């Protein structure tokens, strides 16, 4: 069972003495006031924001001891309104393969498109022709084609219509069920908070388990 752990983690003057452990298969929903440090916490866990003191461990080993590419494959970070690049959906779904120096598998790509209710011919659709909800679905798929050990989700459904929200979450949770990765998801959505099994709140720079 994989573990991602923060021990007495401090990040600049925003987060103080954070102690937290996420294990395989868990899903924690993270809430708190705007500007309270939620995104900073996820960025620290993703090794995108350096901690000023304390330890960040993956399976008991300091994150700094991992090659950065290996760590980013294990701990994947997805954001609200993620930017797509290149010209087509294919350009974006080729990226996970390219990062691993593998040939893109079109069958896998189209299977994942179907998981978020996008037809196979969307693979060559211009990103300029996608709606906001469709763009976010493609962005999330970049994180799921090769399932990570831990998936960090930073308000990935904010601003989406209800259909897109349901589609994105259905895909994420089905993949979690199949691959047993851990999830931390930031949200302000009352329905998502109400339906969460485990909730933690950042307030005053500290974590509170609710």
C-alpha positions in Angstrom: 0.0 0.0 0.0 1.4 3.3 -1.1 1.6 6.3 1.3 2.1 10.0 0.8 3.0 11.7 4.1 3.7 15.3 5.3 5.5 15.6 8.6 5.5 18.9 10.4 5.5 20.5 7.0 5.8 24.3 6.8 5.4 26.2 3.6 6.6 29.9 3.7 4.2 31.8 6.0 1.1 30.1 4.7 1.1 26.6 6.1 2.3 25.6 9.6 3.1 22.2 11.1 1.1 20.2 8.6 0.9 16.5 9.5 -1.0 14.4 7.0 -1.0 10.9 5.5 -2.7 9.7 2.4 -2.8 6.0 1.6 -3.9 4.0 -1.5 -7.6 4.1 -2.1 -8.4 7.0 0.2 -10.2 10.1 -1.0 -10.0 13.2 1.1 -11.9 16.4 0.2 -10.1 19.6 1.1 -12.0 22.8 2.0 -11.3 26.1 3.5 -11.5 29.9 2.8 -10.1 31.4 -0.4 -6.5 32.2 0.1 -6.2 29.9 3.0 -3.5 27.7 1.5 -5.4 24.8 -0.1 -3.7 25.1 -3.5 -0.3 25.7 -1.8 -0.8 22.5 0.1 -1.5 20.5 -3.0 1.4 22.1 -4.8 3.7 21.2 -1.9 2.6 17.6 -2.1 3.1 17.7 -5.9 6.7 19.0 -5.3 5.7 22.2 -7.2 6.0 24.4 -4.2 9.1 23.9 -1.9 8.5 23.5 1.8 10.5 25.7 4.2 10.8 23.0 6.8 9.5 19.5 7.7 9.4 16.4 5.5 7.4 15.2 2.6 7.7 11.4 2.1 6.5 8.9 -0.5 6.5 5.4 0.8 8.7 6.4 3.6 11.3 8.0 1.3 12.0 11.7 1.1 10.7 13.2 -2.1 14.0 14.9 -2.7 15.5 11.4 -3.1 13.3 10.6 -6.1 14.1 11.6 -9.7 11.6 14.4 -10.3 10.1 12.6 -13.3 9.5 9.5 -11.3 7.9 11.4 -8.5 5.6 13.4 -10.9 4.4 10.1 -12.4 3.5 8.8 -8.9 1.9 12.0 -7.7 -0.1 13.7 -10.4 -1.6 17.2 -10.1 -4.6 18.5 -12.0 -5.9 22.1 -11.9 -9.0 24.1 -12.6 -9.2 25.3 -16.2 -6.0 23.5 -17.2 -4.4 24.8 -20.3 -4.4 22.6 -23.4 -1.5 23.0 -25.8 -0.7 22.3 -29.4 -3.5 22.2 -32.0 -5.6 19.1 -31.3 -6.8 16.8 -28.6 -4.3 14.2 -29.9 -1.4 16.6 -29.1 -2.5 16.6 -25.5 -3.2 12.9 -25.1 0.2 12.1 -26.7 2.0 13.9 -23.9 1.7 11.2 -21.2 3.3 8.7 -23.6 6.0 11.1 -24.7 7.0 11.8 -21.1 7.5 8.1 -20.7 9.3 7.8 -24.0 6.6 5.5 -25.4 4.8 5.4 -28.6 1.3 6.9 -28.3 -1.4 4.2 -28.3 -4.4 5.5 -30.2 -6.7 2.7 -29.0 -6.0 3.6 -25.4 -6.6 7.3 -26.2 -10.0 6.7 -27.8 -11.0 4.4 -25.0 -10.3 7.2 -22.5 -12.2 9.7 -24.6 -15.2 7.5 -24.5 -14.9 7.3 -20.7 -15.7 11.1 -20.6 -18.4 10.8 -23.2 -16.3 12.2 -26.1 -16.4 10.2 -29.4 -13.2 8.7 -30.9 -13.1 11.3 -33.7 -12.5 14.0 -31.1 -8.9 12.8 -31.1 -8.2 15.1 -34.1 -10.6 17.8 -33.0 -9.0 21.3 -32.7 -8.8 22.4 -29.1 -10.2 25.8 -30.2 -13.5 24.0 -31.0 -13.9 22.5 -27.5 -16.3 23.8 -24.9 -14.9 24.6 -21.4 -16.3 21.3 -20.1 -14.8 19.3 -23.0 -11.4 21.0 -22.5 -11.4 20.1 -18.8 -12.3 16.5 -19.6 -9.3 16.2 -22.0 -7.0 17.9 -19.4 -8.0 15.4 -16.7 -7.4 12.4 -19.1 -3.8 13.5 -19.3 -3.5 12.6 -15.6 -5.4 9.3 -15.9 -4.1 7.5 -19.0 -1.2 6.3 -16.9 -2.8 6.0 -13.4 -0.7 7.6 -10.7 -0.3 6.4 -7.1 -1.9 9.7 -5.9 -4.1 12.2 -7.7 -4.3 15.8 -6.5 -7.3 17.7 -7.9 -7.4 21.4 -7.5 -11.1 22.5 -8.1 -11.3 20.6 -11.3 -15.0 21.0 -11.7 -15.4 24.7 -10.8 -17.3 26.5 -13.5 -18.5 23.3 -15.2 -22.1 22.5 -15.9 -23.7 19.7 -14.0 -23.3 17.2 -16.9 -19.6 17.9 -17.2 -19.1 17.6 -13.4 -20.8 14.2 -13.3 -18.8 13.0 -16.3 -15.5 14.1 -14.9 -16.1 12.6 -11.5 -17.5 9.4 -12.9 -14.3 8.8 -14.8 -12.0 9.8 -11.9 -13.8 7.6 -9.4 -14.1 4.6 -11.8 -10.4 4.8 -12.4 -9.7 5.0 -8.7 -11.8 2.0 -8.1 -9.9 0.0 -10.7 -6.4 1.2 -9.8 -6.8 2.0 -6.1 -4.9 5.4 -6.2 -5.3 8.0 -3.4 -7.1 11.3 -4.1 -7.1 14.7 -2.5 -9.6 17.1 -4.1 -10.1 20.8 -3.4 -13.7 22.0 -3.7 -16.0 24.8 -2.7 -19.0 22.9 -4.1 -21.5 22.3 -1.3 -22.8 19.1 -2.9 -19.3 17.7 -3.3 -18.5 18.5 0.4 -21.8 17.0 1.6 -21.2 13.8 -0.3 -17.5 13.4 0.7 -16.5 10.5 2.9 -13.5 12.3 4.5 -13.2 16.1 4.8 -10.2 18.1 5.9 -10.2 21.9 6.3 -7.4 24.3 6.1 -7.9 27.3 8.4 -5.3 29.6 9.8 -2.6 27.7 8.0 -3.4 24.4 9.8 -5.2 21.2 8.8 -8.4 20.2 10.7 -10.0 16.8 10.2 -13.8 17.1 10.2 
